XYZ file of C-alpha atoms in Angstrom:
672
model
C 46.081 -41.499 14.437
C 44.653 -44.064 12.601
C 47.401 -46.754 11.207
C 45.254 -46.157 7.655
C 47.153 -42.351 7.925
C 50.539 -43.360 7.699
C 50.670 -43.417 3.829
C 50.091 -39.368 3.881
C 51.756 -38.340 6.592
C 52.063 -34.493 7.917
C 55.230 -32.561 7.018
C 55.533 -29.910 7.820
C 53.181 -27.650 10.250
C 52.500 -24.040 9.712
C 51.264 -21.446 12.502
C 48.436 -18.730 10.857
C 48.416 -15.534 12.653
C 45.335 -12.987 11.843
C 46.103 -9.627 11.272
C 44.089 -6.830 11.472
C 45.968 -3.504 11.210
C 44.769 -3.225 7.415
C 41.360 -4.997 8.063
C 39.271 -1.692 7.175
C 41.041 -0.168 4.433
C 42.488 -3.714 2.814
C 41.280 -3.795 -0.900
C 42.280 -6.053 -3.552
C 42.859 -4.559 -7.257
C 41.968 -6.841 -10.030
C 42.548 -5.522 -13.881
C 40.427 -7.966 -16.376
C 41.232 -6.375 -19.244
C 44.935 -6.752 -19.180
C 46.923 -9.826 -18.861
C 48.331 -10.492 -15.577
C 52.371 -10.012 -17.616
C 50.976 -6.662 -18.019
C 50.898 -4.520 -14.381
C 50.697 -1.134 -14.215
C 52.971 -1.348 -11.779
C 55.677 1.369 -13.707
C 53.137 3.694 -15.106
C 52.421 6.782 -14.033
C 50.058 7.350 -11.715
C 48.814 10.981 -11.894
C 45.727 10.903 -9.531
C 43.718 8.498 -6.959
C 39.927 9.094 -5.380
C 37.632 6.842 -3.468
C 34.463 7.317 -2.146
C 34.700 4.468 1.035
C 31.463 4.383 1.724
C 30.526 3.172 -1.619
C 34.257 1.741 -2.420
C 34.328 3.149 -5.556
C 37.854 4.509 -6.852
C 39.085 6.408 -9.390
C 42.849 5.966 -11.128
C 43.750 8.415 -13.352
C 46.823 6.869 -15.683
C 49.318 8.202 -17.968
C 49.638 7.271 -21.569
C 53.059 6.845 -23.519
C 52.338 9.471 -26.720
C 55.825 8.299 -27.771
C 54.541 4.365 -28.306
C 55.104 3.178 -31.753
C 51.494 1.676 -30.647
C 49.259 5.236 -30.541
C 47.752 6.542 -33.030
C 48.303 10.528 -32.713
C 46.136 11.678 -34.503
C 43.252 9.800 -33.320
C 44.311 11.670 -29.889
C 44.770 14.691 -31.359
C 40.810 14.203 -32.306
C 39.336 12.818 -29.175
C 40.911 15.568 -27.389
C 39.933 18.185 -30.043
C 35.736 16.156 -29.364
C 35.941 16.451 -26.042
C 37.485 19.727 -25.309
C 36.695 21.893 -28.175
C 38.942 24.331 -29.471
C 38.872 26.664 -26.640
C 41.657 26.752 -23.623
C 40.029 26.378 -20.602
C 41.323 24.990 -16.877
C 38.427 22.287 -16.642
C 39.886 20.799 -20.578
C 39.626 17.267 -19.951
C 43.085 17.047 -22.070
C 45.174 19.930 -21.510
C 48.213 19.538 -24.066
C 45.195 19.190 -26.444
C 46.543 15.145 -26.511
C 44.412 11.689 -25.354
C 47.489 12.026 -23.517
C 45.826 9.802 -19.850
C 43.237 7.554 -18.924
C 40.604 7.217 -16.544
C 40.208 3.577 -14.648
C 36.974 3.565 -12.680
C 36.443 0.729 -9.839
C 33.533 -1.543 -10.060
C 32.949 -4.532 -6.640
C 33.194 -7.358 -7.734
C 31.135 -9.265 -4.789
C 29.601 -7.052 -2.034
C 30.094 -10.114 0.835
C 34.091 -10.153 0.973
C 34.496 -12.331 4.614
C 35.040 -15.139 3.246
C 38.024 -13.702 1.594
C 41.354 -12.561 2.817
C 45.306 -11.493 2.300
C 47.966 -13.383 2.884
C 51.684 -13.346 3.360
C 54.424 -15.879 4.087
C 57.637 -15.549 6.059
C 59.740 -17.524 8.266
C 57.488 -20.639 8.722
C 54.078 -17.911 9.370
C 51.224 -17.222 7.314
C 49.547 -14.246 8.420
C 46.101 -13.539 6.857
C 44.700 -9.814 6.661
C 40.622 -9.838 6.169
C 39.614 -7.884 2.210
C 37.208 -4.629 3.277
C 36.982 -4.816 -0.598
C 38.030 -6.444 -3.684
C 37.052 -4.095 -7.034
C 37.490 -5.194 -10.512
C 39.380 -1.783 -12.236
C 38.055 -0.994 -16.248
C 38.587 1.897 -18.516
C 36.156 4.724 -17.978
C 34.726 6.492 -21.293
C 33.830 9.116 -19.699
C 35.669 11.709 -22.143
C 33.091 10.038 -24.975
C 30.056 11.439 -22.617
C 31.339 14.840 -22.665
C 31.986 15.000 -26.190
C 28.384 13.751 -27.112
C 27.623 16.549 -24.567
C 29.718 18.912 -26.731
C 28.100 18.059 -30.168
C 24.337 17.926 -28.675
C 24.811 21.438 -27.934
C 26.313 22.331 -31.089
C 23.739 20.911 -32.884
C 21.213 22.731 -30.336
C 23.013 26.022 -31.377
C 22.594 25.586 -34.963
C 18.757 24.000 -34.732
C 18.259 28.412 -33.426
C 16.385 27.155 -30.359
C 13.895 26.487 -32.113
C 13.128 22.761 -31.702
C 10.476 23.453 -28.976
C 9.201 20.077 -29.371
C 12.762 18.037 -28.804
C 12.675 20.026 -25.946
C 9.463 18.826 -24.289
C 10.106 15.585 -25.250
C 13.728 15.975 -23.240
C 11.174 17.395 -20.046
C 9.132 14.030 -20.747
C 12.235 11.796 -20.443
C 13.974 13.406 -17.912
C 13.562 11.088 -15.104
C 13.940 11.779 -11.051
C 16.222 9.887 -9.592
C 15.519 7.955 -5.579
C 16.566 9.386 -3.057
C 19.233 6.457 -1.498
C 20.518 7.157 -5.517
C 21.048 10.636 -4.735
C 22.685 10.527 -1.374
C 24.807 7.621 -2.863
C 25.371 11.052 -5.192
C 26.703 13.471 -2.433
C 29.360 11.294 -1.661
C 32.154 13.333 -1.183
C 35.271 12.272 -3.350
C 38.000 11.325 -0.898
C 41.623 12.628 -2.761
C 44.363 10.229 -2.226
C 48.397 9.805 -3.242
C 49.857 7.395 -4.979
C 52.472 5.794 -3.754
C 54.705 2.384 -6.324
C 55.208 -0.309 -5.332
C 58.620 -0.260 -4.722
C 58.341 2.937 -2.680
C 59.452 3.660 0.550
C 56.276 4.625 1.610
C 54.402 1.222 0.445
C 57.040 -0.579 1.939
C 56.279 0.931 5.039
C 52.732 0.067 4.344
C 53.242 -3.500 4.147
C 54.609 -4.679 7.154
C 51.402 -3.781 8.490
C 50.461 -6.859 6.328
C 51.936 -9.533 9.666
C 50.446 -9.663 12.751
C 52.057 -7.216 15.240
C 51.545 -9.463 18.247
C 52.505 -13.499 18.283
C 50.994 -13.953 21.412
C 48.489 -16.550 21.060
C 45.416 -14.785 23.613
C 45.243 -11.714 20.712
C 44.398 -14.396 18.206
C 41.442 -15.938 19.942
C 39.711 -15.505 16.456
C 42.037 -18.857 15.401
C 42.583 -21.270 18.726
C 39.474 -22.823 19.159
C 38.373 -26.176 21.302
C 37.776 -29.074 19.124
C 33.588 -28.679 20.455
C 33.722 -24.967 18.919
C 35.676 -25.692 15.938
C 33.270 -28.796 15.661
C 30.235 -26.512 15.613
C 31.612 -24.197 13.646
C 31.877 -26.879 10.943
C 28.440 -28.462 11.427
C 26.627 -25.973 13.359
C 23.419 -27.561 14.946
C 19.730 -27.495 12.959
C 17.674 -24.749 14.097
C 14.158 -25.731 14.864
C 11.684 -25.570 11.771
C 8.784 -23.199 13.355
C 5.587 -24.524 11.219
C 5.009 -21.213 9.002
C 1.204 -20.733 7.275
C 2.191 -20.111 3.747
C 1.231 -15.940 2.772
C 0.070 -15.251 -0.321
C 1.561 -12.028 -2.289
C 0.455 -8.578 -0.425
C -1.446 -7.488 -3.312
C -3.338 -10.930 -3.118
C -6.417 -11.482 -1.672
C -8.814 -14.309 -1.642
C -13.109 -13.907 -1.937
C -13.014 -15.648 1.256
C -10.743 -12.731 3.611
C -11.902 -10.018 1.571
C -15.494 -10.164 2.943
C -14.790 -10.245 5.920
C -13.553 -6.814 6.064
C -15.630 -3.658 6.438
C -17.977 -2.265 3.161
C -15.854 -0.193 3.101
C -12.423 -1.598 3.094
C -14.190 -4.093 0.240
C -14.783 -1.777 -2.173
C -11.146 0.235 -1.456
C -9.540 -3.264 -2.244
C -11.104 -4.345 -5.232
C -11.242 -1.250 -7.458
C -7.568 -0.753 -6.493
C -6.786 -4.097 -7.690
C -8.950 -3.403 -11.110
C -8.416 0.078 -11.218
C -11.799 1.042 -13.243
C -15.347 -1.138 -13.271
C -19.000 -0.173 -13.279
C -21.164 -0.569 -10.664
C -23.025 -3.409 -11.713
C -19.865 -5.297 -11.763
C -18.786 -4.064 -7.941
C -22.341 -5.268 -7.082
C -21.338 -8.876 -8.143
C -17.839 -9.291 -6.102
C -19.885 -8.023 -2.753
C -20.977 -10.059 -1.081
C -25.027 -10.953 -1.515
C -27.399 -9.122 -0.058
C -25.503 -6.269 -0.209
C -27.181 -2.961 -0.040
C -26.667 -0.835 -3.279
C -26.957 2.456 -1.422
C -24.240 2.166 0.695
C -21.892 0.666 -1.795
C -22.639 4.046 -3.873
C -22.013 5.714 -0.527
C -18.383 3.843 -0.182
C -17.351 3.987 -3.980
C -18.024 7.777 -4.037
C -15.230 8.077 -1.249
C -12.254 5.644 -3.363
C -13.633 6.408 -7.289
C -14.019 8.817 -9.190
C -17.583 8.218 -12.385
C -15.958 9.179 -15.622
C -17.965 7.628 -18.974
C -20.300 6.081 -16.874
C -17.944 3.575 -14.950
C -15.986 3.845 -11.793
C -12.303 4.609 -11.527
C -9.731 4.821 -8.250
C -8.837 7.858 -7.166
C -5.035 9.326 -7.696
C -4.610 9.564 -3.449
C -5.883 6.191 -3.183
C -3.403 4.742 -5.481
C -0.642 6.557 -4.997
C -0.637 7.707 -1.263
C 1.196 10.380 0.667
C 4.892 10.089 1.025
C 5.260 7.895 -1.846
C 6.617 7.530 -5.060
C 6.648 5.930 -8.458
C 8.340 2.165 -8.162
C 9.103 3.702 -12.380
C 11.124 6.957 -11.488
C 10.935 8.006 -8.267
C 8.515 10.733 -8.278
C 6.757 12.037 -5.551
C 3.224 10.812 -4.822
C 1.634 14.705 -5.421
C 2.592 15.099 -8.702
C 2.400 11.573 -10.091
C -1.733 12.202 -8.398
C -1.974 15.300 -10.790
C -1.136 13.853 -13.791
C -2.987 10.892 -13.693
C -5.948 13.667 -12.631
C -5.013 14.826 -15.899
C -5.374 11.808 -17.972
C -8.240 10.508 -16.239
C -9.971 14.300 -16.846
C -9.651 14.136 -20.553
C -11.792 10.885 -20.393
C -14.247 12.613 -19.038
C -14.393 14.488 -22.753
C -14.041 12.156 -24.967
C -13.046 8.344 -25.787
C -9.730 8.492 -26.728
C -6.397 10.263 -26.253
C -2.418 10.775 -28.060
C -0.148 9.384 -25.816
C 2.147 12.368 -26.809
C 0.035 15.278 -26.153
C -0.834 13.863 -22.739
C 3.613 13.439 -22.005
C 4.144 16.834 -22.754
C 1.835 18.667 -21.123
C 1.667 17.158 -18.128
C 6.044 16.562 -18.146
C 5.956 13.008 -16.424
C 8.672 10.198 -17.556
C 6.721 7.846 -20.485
C 6.990 4.674 -17.604
C 4.711 6.454 -15.126
C 2.553 8.233 -18.374
C 1.926 4.850 -19.948
C 0.954 2.725 -16.482
C -1.796 5.894 -16.040
C -3.116 5.033 -18.893
C -2.747 1.835 -19.184
C -5.105 1.770 -15.899
C -8.090 2.495 -17.565
C -7.582 2.191 -21.568
C -5.954 0.387 -24.101
C -3.866 1.134 -27.488
C -6.279 1.302 -31.032
C -3.793 1.725 -34.282
C -4.281 5.235 -36.033
C -6.542 6.207 -32.932
C -4.067 6.211 -30.081
C -5.762 5.178 -26.298
C -9.082 4.529 -26.070
C -11.061 4.130 -22.700
C -11.412 0.437 -21.631
C -15.151 0.711 -21.022
C -18.264 1.409 -22.959
C -20.094 4.590 -21.247
C -22.475 3.146 -18.893
C -25.686 4.697 -20.039
C -27.978 3.637 -17.051
C -26.216 4.303 -14.747
C -25.927 7.636 -15.149
C -29.776 7.254 -16.158
C -30.949 5.773 -13.127
C -28.419 8.072 -10.805
C -28.885 11.799 -12.188
C -28.017 13.121 -8.606
C -24.233 10.728 -8.090
C -23.842 11.673 -11.863
C -24.224 15.420 -11.036
C -22.820 15.056 -8.264
C -19.444 13.463 -9.836
C -19.601 16.626 -12.327
C -18.840 18.960 -9.994
C -16.431 17.553 -8.010
C -14.888 16.840 -12.388
C -15.638 20.569 -12.051
C -13.032 21.818 -9.492
C -10.498 19.361 -10.509
C -10.714 21.072 -13.702
C -10.174 24.267 -12.303
C -7.055 22.899 -10.033
C -5.431 21.683 -13.414
C -5.433 24.438 -15.594
C -4.030 26.551 -12.675
C -1.351 23.617 -12.593
C -0.868 22.819 -16.275
C -1.590 25.548 -17.532
C -4.391 25.228 -20.100
C -8.395 26.697 -20.724
C -10.626 23.410 -21.658
C -11.376 24.811 -24.898
C -8.159 23.179 -26.288
C -9.477 20.455 -25.530
C -12.810 19.852 -27.368
C -13.702 17.087 -28.228
C -13.503 15.904 -32.336
C -17.079 14.613 -31.638
C -18.359 17.046 -30.560
C -22.446 16.493 -30.708
C -23.396 18.608 -34.331
C -26.563 20.247 -34.290
C -29.686 18.232 -35.103
C -30.443 18.755 -38.881
C -32.907 20.298 -40.502
C -35.390 17.854 -42.568
C -36.030 19.253 -46.451
C -38.801 17.743 -48.593
C -38.369 16.678 -51.675
C -40.637 19.837 -53.265
C -38.928 22.611 -50.587
C -35.320 21.311 -52.633
C -36.691 21.641 -55.838
C -38.440 25.045 -55.738
C -35.353 25.973 -53.959
C -32.768 24.894 -56.741
C -35.207 26.591 -58.946
C -34.535 29.911 -57.446
C -31.002 29.057 -57.307
C -31.131 28.748 -61.721
C -32.798 31.914 -61.662
C -30.453 34.176 -59.241
C -27.964 32.476 -61.387
C -29.572 33.028 -64.861
C -28.309 36.240 -65.587
C -25.221 35.737 -64.505
C -24.327 32.122 -66.378
C -25.416 34.329 -69.523
C -23.188 37.139 -69.758
C -20.317 34.497 -69.032
C -21.653 32.501 -72.203
C -21.922 35.525 -74.107
C -18.179 36.583 -72.945
C -16.979 32.809 -74.049
C -19.100 32.885 -77.531
C -17.059 36.156 -78.182
C -13.446 34.937 -77.234
C -13.587 31.360 -79.287
C -14.815 30.556 -83.034
C -16.859 27.781 -81.777
C -20.466 28.214 -83.082
C -22.879 27.563 -80.743
C -26.083 25.788 -81.749
C -29.120 28.292 -79.683
C -32.245 26.553 -79.173
C -35.195 28.511 -77.932
C -35.442 28.719 -74.114
C -38.203 26.457 -72.589
C -40.886 27.998 -70.526
C -41.990 24.739 -68.303
C -40.319 24.985 -65.085
C -40.958 20.932 -64.647
C -38.853 19.997 -68.067
C -37.041 16.626 -66.203
C -33.361 17.611 -66.905
C -31.463 15.289 -69.359
C -29.310 12.940 -66.964
C -28.532 10.538 -69.962
C -24.376 10.332 -70.903
C -23.624 12.190 -73.672
C -21.243 11.342 -76.705
C -19.939 15.148 -76.095
C -18.086 13.921 -73.047
C -15.046 12.701 -74.899
C -12.063 11.047 -72.484
C -13.405 12.873 -69.544
C -14.001 16.397 -70.929
C -16.255 18.707 -70.904
C -16.907 21.594 -73.449
C -12.970 21.642 -74.322
C -12.023 21.523 -70.581
C -10.976 19.007 -68.681
C -12.695 17.444 -65.648
C -11.439 16.283 -62.396
C -12.255 12.825 -63.287
C -10.365 13.221 -67.013
C -6.658 11.578 -67.623
C -5.150 15.411 -68.374
C -6.106 16.607 -65.582
C -2.953 16.834 -63.048
C -3.913 16.652 -59.481
C -0.245 17.737 -58.368
C 0.585 20.568 -61.058
C -3.537 21.535 -59.947
C -4.253 21.774 -63.648
C -7.844 23.703 -63.458
C -10.732 20.872 -64.224
C -14.485 21.175 -65.346
C -15.811 24.826 -65.062
C -19.017 22.535 -64.065
C -17.271 20.876 -60.948
C -14.538 24.074 -60.181
C -15.139 25.053 -56.543
C -17.188 27.390 -55.283
C -15.700 30.994 -54.604
C -16.530 30.578 -50.639
C -14.050 27.198 -50.860
C -11.686 28.789 -52.345
C -11.525 31.851 -49.703
C -11.391 29.040 -47.450
C -8.177 27.563 -48.954
C -6.324 30.439 -49.159
C -7.339 31.810 -45.972
C -5.897 27.776 -44.408
C -3.006 27.631 -46.240
C -1.591 30.987 -45.507
C -1.954 30.722 -41.876
C -0.513 26.934 -41.787
C 1.969 26.953 -45.195
C 2.117 23.413 -45.071
C -1.039 20.590 -44.423
C -2.121 16.928 -45.088
C -5.253 16.716 -45.935
C -6.433 14.616 -43.065
C -5.371 17.876 -40.764
C -6.939 19.857 -43.853
C -10.673 18.003 -43.873
C -10.414 17.978 -39.796
C -10.206 22.581 -39.885
C -12.777 22.163 -42.852
C -15.232 20.032 -40.387
C -14.514 22.456 -37.836
C -15.044 25.526 -39.795
C -18.314 23.893 -41.474
C -19.706 23.175 -37.828
C -18.623 26.104 -36.100
C -21.549 28.201 -38.918
C -25.040 28.982 -37.552
C -27.244 25.792 -37.608
C -29.095 25.122 -40.784
C -26.947 27.433 -42.585
C -24.502 26.017 -45.335
C -23.255 27.412 -47.936
C -21.271 24.590 -49.232
C -22.554 21.356 -51.091
C -21.667 17.795 -50.209
C -17.908 18.023 -50.967
C -15.921 15.367 -51.725
C -12.353 14.570 -50.434
C -11.909 14.958 -54.299
C -13.223 17.747 -54.535
C -11.445 18.979 -51.675
C -8.129 17.968 -53.338
C -9.442 19.778 -56.306
C -10.067 23.297 -54.478
C -6.079 23.234 -53.167
C -4.589 23.079 -56.482
C -6.268 25.585 -57.788
C -5.136 28.359 -54.786
C -1.985 28.462 -55.820
C -1.257 24.959 -53.636
C 0.496 21.939 -54.833
C 1.371 17.922 -53.020
C 4.278 17.515 -52.018
C 5.058 13.632 -52.620
C 6.429 12.554 -48.950
C 8.482 9.324 -49.926
C 6.871 7.600 -46.322
C 8.118 4.746 -45.418
C 7.307 1.728 -46.204
C 6.469 0.344 -42.240
C 4.999 3.965 -41.836
C 1.449 3.862 -39.922
C 0.076 6.888 -41.606
C -3.410 6.648 -43.518
C -3.877 7.880 -46.733
C -4.690 11.059 -45.803
C -1.985 11.370 -43.749
C 0.558 10.597 -46.431
C -1.409 13.776 -48.742
C 0.636 16.605 -48.013
C 0.090 20.034 -48.801
C 2.213 23.408 -49.748
C 1.889 26.912 -50.505
C 3.913 27.442 -53.685
C 2.924 30.921 -54.235
C 2.316 33.876 -52.129
C 3.999 36.364 -53.573
C 6.640 37.362 -50.714
C 9.871 36.865 -50.831
C 10.379 33.382 -49.291
C 8.521 31.260 -51.822
C 11.186 30.679 -53.432
C 12.879 29.237 -49.969
C 9.777 27.161 -49.724
C 9.507 25.553 -53.462
C 13.361 24.705 -52.775
C 12.208 22.930 -48.853
C 9.195 20.841 -50.697
C 11.855 19.559 -52.709
C 14.311 18.127 -51.059
C 11.179 16.748 -48.923
C 9.859 15.490 -52.680
C 13.376 12.966 -52.137
C 13.175 12.124 -48.463
C 11.050 12.020 -45.801
C 13.256 13.083 -42.780
C 15.922 15.934 -43.152
C 18.253 18.057 -41.214
C 18.885 21.326 -40.492
C 21.878 21.738 -41.905
C 21.071 19.834 -45.235
C 18.546 22.928 -45.737
C 20.780 25.467 -45.322
C 23.454 23.505 -47.745
C 20.051 23.555 -50.208
C 19.358 27.032 -49.794
C 23.165 28.512 -49.581
C 23.654 26.562 -53.207
C 21.187 28.065 -55.124
C 20.404 31.818 -53.340
C 23.868 32.105 -51.851
C 24.111 32.865 -48.570
C 20.676 32.171 -46.179
C 19.652 34.797 -43.413
C 19.482 32.260 -40.034
C 17.035 34.096 -39.381
C 14.744 33.315 -42.899
C 15.688 29.854 -42.331
C 13.916 29.945 -38.632
C 10.795 31.491 -40.042
C 11.082 28.933 -42.833
C 11.161 25.838 -40.881
C 8.689 27.522 -37.970
C 5.694 27.719 -40.914
C 6.264 24.301 -42.702
C 8.067 22.492 -40.318
C 8.364 20.690 -36.709
C 11.711 19.545 -35.288
C 10.926 16.364 -33.911
C 14.204 13.797 -32.395
C 16.864 16.454 -34.746
C 15.026 15.802 -37.224
C 13.314 18.342 -39.627
C 9.753 17.158 -40.634
C 6.789 18.812 -42.845
C 4.010 19.693 -40.430
C 1.307 16.560 -39.815
C 4.290 13.677 -41.257
C 5.459 13.062 -37.672
C 5.828 9.610 -37.127
C 3.451 8.735 -33.672
């Protein structure tokens, strides 16, 4: 030894032994939520269990309910929330008080090769490798059980009407991957706990000492200087020159063009997802035969609105699963085919509607839509590219063949998802060609209608004269049919009134309460009949939804035959208010995305049946609240009408409301 080291002499040498008796089953438990001076050694351990492969441990310890630091009322409340009022063998707290707590382990590290437990005795250090280091933390699964009980009670109160909620729960259900299922299937091994001072524990601690002190038995710790040096400074491995590799999903155009044409098309479509044929030809090598390219693209893509969209089985090959949820490829392909089929019918689709039918996790539904569409405000998801009309005109045979393919896919989807094409008829379906009427024909038609209505109008006028004291100056009726109509403004129309009746634009007209307007602007009998029939069927409608139903009604009439003149939104509202309906002033939140017509909500006020009073009380609640709970509705009805029958409440809610996320909304007001 060099003389320079004499100031730091070795004062003692200690023999080190490697104990292996407990090497595969020695765990270090840490309790990070308690200080080191507050151990659990003296706490009564009720049970213990382990999953060896996952190195997961659970310990159940008793709580001192007689401690001055223990709140007995809180303990009883927690037990009540978890187990309810019934006495069952499966109850978490059989004493009806929280008298125990569970600790669950979390792996502090997955690599314990550098860690060991050591004991020192008689100048010898005995080291045992650790199998695992676990941090024991309190488990709060009892709170999950209490939440489950609460949801069950709420579901019972809902009366099973929340079909929409159930659908959304189905949508949110995520299938676990195979590896996670295997972990869940590993059984618990139940253990018997022995205290620190127990005789059995003392016996097991003896295995922390090496059972043999012979150096030959501890060869791991006996090394020659050369071997020890090699362990401290391992030789440097020769570096191999490796050609840099890009990501697996990235392919340069130069590499791409070395592939066969079919593989080129398939690779491009897998990466781009949707593409017009002209763009595809631009990406392929110059001089590529378009006929050959068309033949290749039909094998890996389908035609949607004149553009090519990659097939689902190309994106999700057999025996694969979703990277988001673990859903099998076969199920993903069916769901994505439904999304693509919907885009063959119309430009935009609603994500919520798609999810409610294909019943897949939201992450997968969003991925389907992001492949081929972009979100638009208040319009759902719109197809990514404009319709390629030129391609369809130029290749009619391919377009027809693709149409037949989609018919086959549609028939399969109808069987799987139980729907019909009529359920998804596009809102912008082609309207019949307008009938062109000349000015002379219009004038003649108007004169014919005036002659036909002359007798009824005269009779109505005579009736009003007899009922009123107002003297009406009679003018001689002109026989001239070409006498011009006086369209100048008259001073007799004071404050928007006409012949003593407030018009629809008059300040005296109350759109909320439904005061009658001017007879000249009164809705036709046919329009009133449509309003009454529609509201007797739906009970509650937004103006936007009513306009949609009215448009469908007009579109269903024979071509060239319409009994309705040009009708404005204002006239539709007047017609609704004149047919035993009232506007419900729903207080939409400030951040709502609902359009103006979607915020105008109307409800059927009077039908003559026994539910009128209940509906009015419901509307009164929605005049103050955007959304309400069932319990609030039940309390209001009980307060005003006495004991409310559950079946009656269920019927009323089904007629007027929609349930979403545990809350009830008027029809058409659920946030999108």
